[in-house]
Amino acid sequence: MNQNDNQTALIMIFGATGDLAKRKLFPSLYRLFEKNKLSDKFAVIGVARRPLTNEEFQQSIKDSVESAIEKEDRIEEFASHFYYHSHDVTDSDSYAALKNMANELDNRYELNGNRIFYLAMAPEFFGPIALHLKSDGLTDVTGFKRLVIEKPFGHDLESAKELNNQIRTAFSEDEVYRIDHYLGKEMVQNIEVIRFANAIFEPLWNNRFISNIQVTSSETLGVEERGRYYEKSGALRDMVQNHMIQMVALLAMEPPIRLNTEEIRSEKVKVLRALRPIEGEEIHKYFARGQYGEGTLNNQSLPAYRQETMVDPSSNTETFVAGKLMIDNFRWAGVPFYIRTGKRMETKSTKIVIQFKDIPMNLYYQTEQQLKPNLLVIHIQPEEGITLHLNAKRAGTGMEATPIKLNYANKGIDGLNTPEAYEKLLYDCMRGDATNFTHWDEVALSWSFTDKISAVWENTKDESFPNYASGTMGPKAADELLEQDGFFWWPVTNLDVDNC
Ligand code: NAP
């Protein structure tokens, strides 16, 4: 099969009138189309309940692309590939019509029987849709069939297993593409390259030279309209179980013997198997939870989480998590991986700070400023880049050391916007490359880690909630987590690429 065959497919988007489809999927598909990464032989069927004609649906595609992209020369041509099927996914009778439409488009566009089913819908529908796709013959195809599935993949290990069993009746593991959009981010993908393409880092990438690693993903937004979902999820399930643990796995994994899906996933799985389980009373020592109260951000007064729509006024749901992850293997024994993530924080930022150990003897200790440790900072978003913090001689007659920064800003070099995570992930899926999607083993191990924490948190009401003001970097307990080990959170704003 050549490259173009791989990019020929019928894409069925379930939830095609929803937020994700409009904001991310349609503009990303358009970018691929514009770059000729999507062959002319493709068609999309949008599925949702509301009645729409093909023309109305195509207009909504144009609107969504136009609101996301400035130059859209080929929009008419692109939109003409889109078709709409009004269908309630819980209604068994409707799948036959969907199948007919799919077969007809398959012939018309010569799609070789290749199908991608993208489930951009509430998770309770994932299992039933997969079962119907199989029982109603939509997966009986002559080409490839792939299932792309959005987060959350289950609510805990038990429900994830159940969902996985349902999906696996229709799709084999290598046909399932579980989206973790962090894995599509340019700088998350760069973690591997920084580590494995530089002679200077890999020899130091272990417990002999690294004192701790800090991964922060902070948002300024609150829970917004997603109160109903978030009340059941909280930050642990929404962010830690997937994105945060995935970043830790990429930072900690052994060099794969080859850069292919199987080898990379297998190294990540080994990290997750080495993750020290934290349970019972230990959780208070390793994890801190928080919930935002009222506060101000950019001179705007903000409500507390408990005042948000669809949120219980005495909610025990955490909107912030900080934790210390220990990876009990030869490379990482003794090195804490601190993670923190939360809503309504001071700044929107995802960053990784690798703090190297202090040098054995500090010749410059007597100078007015103590030597700073070397840091390697990977800026994931909103800015993208790498900063290496070193010490160098302060210019002048003395021999004082002063901190300096070597900086690489992604945008600065290419002058191009890096592709959206969804653009890259859709492209990967079209080509059948599942490296940047999560394997079931990773999902299961992550849930079994976080389930132990939620078991304790759900059964003990945190009387201190709300325990951090909106517009701050989280509760005091998150700072104490590091202080007890003699560390502190490197302030993310001072580490910005632009501040270098
Ligand atoms: P959304 O805006 O609520 O859209 C839901 C879609 O499902 C709509 O198109 C809705 O259309 C359709 N739908 C609902 N019930 C249906 C039924 N019984 N039969 C057929 N269609 C039905 O949700 P979303 O924000 O796009 O999120 C979709 C998925 O992506 C979720 O799993 C979410 O967790 C995940 N996700 C979203 C984002 C994001 O930025 N939005 C980010 C990461 C992950 P009708 O009302 O017309 O049926």
XYZ file of C-alpha atoms and ligand atoms in Angstrom, residues 13-25 47-52 84-91 95 118-126 129 149-152 179 181 226 229 238 243 422, ligand 1:
97
model
C -17.550 11.907 12.627
C -20.065 11.094 15.341
C -20.910 14.349 17.108
C -20.334 16.471 13.992
C -22.337 19.433 15.269
C -20.425 19.584 18.553
C -17.772 21.889 19.918
C -14.783 19.637 19.278
C -15.729 18.973 15.657
C -16.241 22.651 14.912
C -13.271 24.084 16.777
C -10.680 21.404 16.110
C -11.581 18.637 13.679
C -23.476 12.319 12.337
C -25.610 14.029 14.995
C -29.288 14.171 15.919
C -30.379 17.597 14.753
C -31.911 17.689 11.278
C -29.610 19.375 8.749
C -24.667 14.804 6.834
C -26.671 11.990 8.366
C -29.202 12.866 11.067
C -29.108 9.934 13.412
C -29.603 9.192 17.077
C -26.780 6.816 17.959
C -29.013 5.042 20.467
C -31.544 4.235 17.725
C -27.524 2.435 11.302
C -14.242 9.348 14.940
C -16.263 9.412 18.162
C -16.467 13.087 19.146
C -19.328 12.536 21.558
C -20.057 12.098 25.225
C -18.233 8.989 26.482
C -21.374 7.050 27.444
C -22.011 6.582 23.707
C -18.575 5.155 22.839
C -21.662 3.003 18.897
C -11.935 7.800 20.462
C -11.880 10.939 22.571
C -11.140 11.204 26.256
C -12.212 10.283 28.851
C -6.718 10.420 21.611
C -4.183 15.459 22.406
C -18.657 21.820 31.866
C -18.967 16.618 33.607
C -9.464 15.030 33.702
C -1.961 14.031 30.011
C -5.403 17.518 16.124
P -20.599 18.628 22.512
O -20.287 19.997 22.035
O -21.588 18.459 23.614
O -21.116 17.798 21.238
C -21.771 16.569 21.346
C -22.185 16.098 19.964
O -22.872 14.861 20.079
C -23.118 17.040 19.219
O -22.791 17.011 17.857
C -24.488 16.404 19.446
O -25.324 16.815 18.394
C -24.135 14.934 19.373
N -25.059 14.044 20.070
C -25.437 14.080 21.371
N -26.277 13.057 21.637
C -26.415 12.347 20.482
C -27.121 11.174 20.122
N -27.879 10.493 20.991
N -27.025 10.736 18.847
C -26.276 11.392 17.937
N -25.567 12.509 18.225
C -25.646 12.979 19.482
O -19.284 17.849 22.957
P -17.755 18.178 22.573
O -17.259 19.268 23.434
O -17.641 18.344 21.112
O -17.011 16.855 23.060
C -17.093 15.633 22.371
C -16.100 14.652 22.960
O -14.789 15.168 22.842
C -16.277 14.365 24.447
O -15.903 13.039 24.704
C -15.289 15.304 25.108
O -14.861 14.823 26.379
C -14.155 15.241 24.103
N -13.273 16.410 24.123
C -13.754 17.645 23.782
C -12.891 18.729 23.764
C -13.357 20.112 23.353
O -12.488 20.980 23.234
N -14.616 20.330 23.127
C -11.546 18.562 24.122
C -11.084 17.297 24.466
C -11.959 16.233 24.450
P -26.940 16.808 18.464
O -27.319 17.539 19.698
O -27.359 17.471 17.188
O -27.315 15.381 18.487
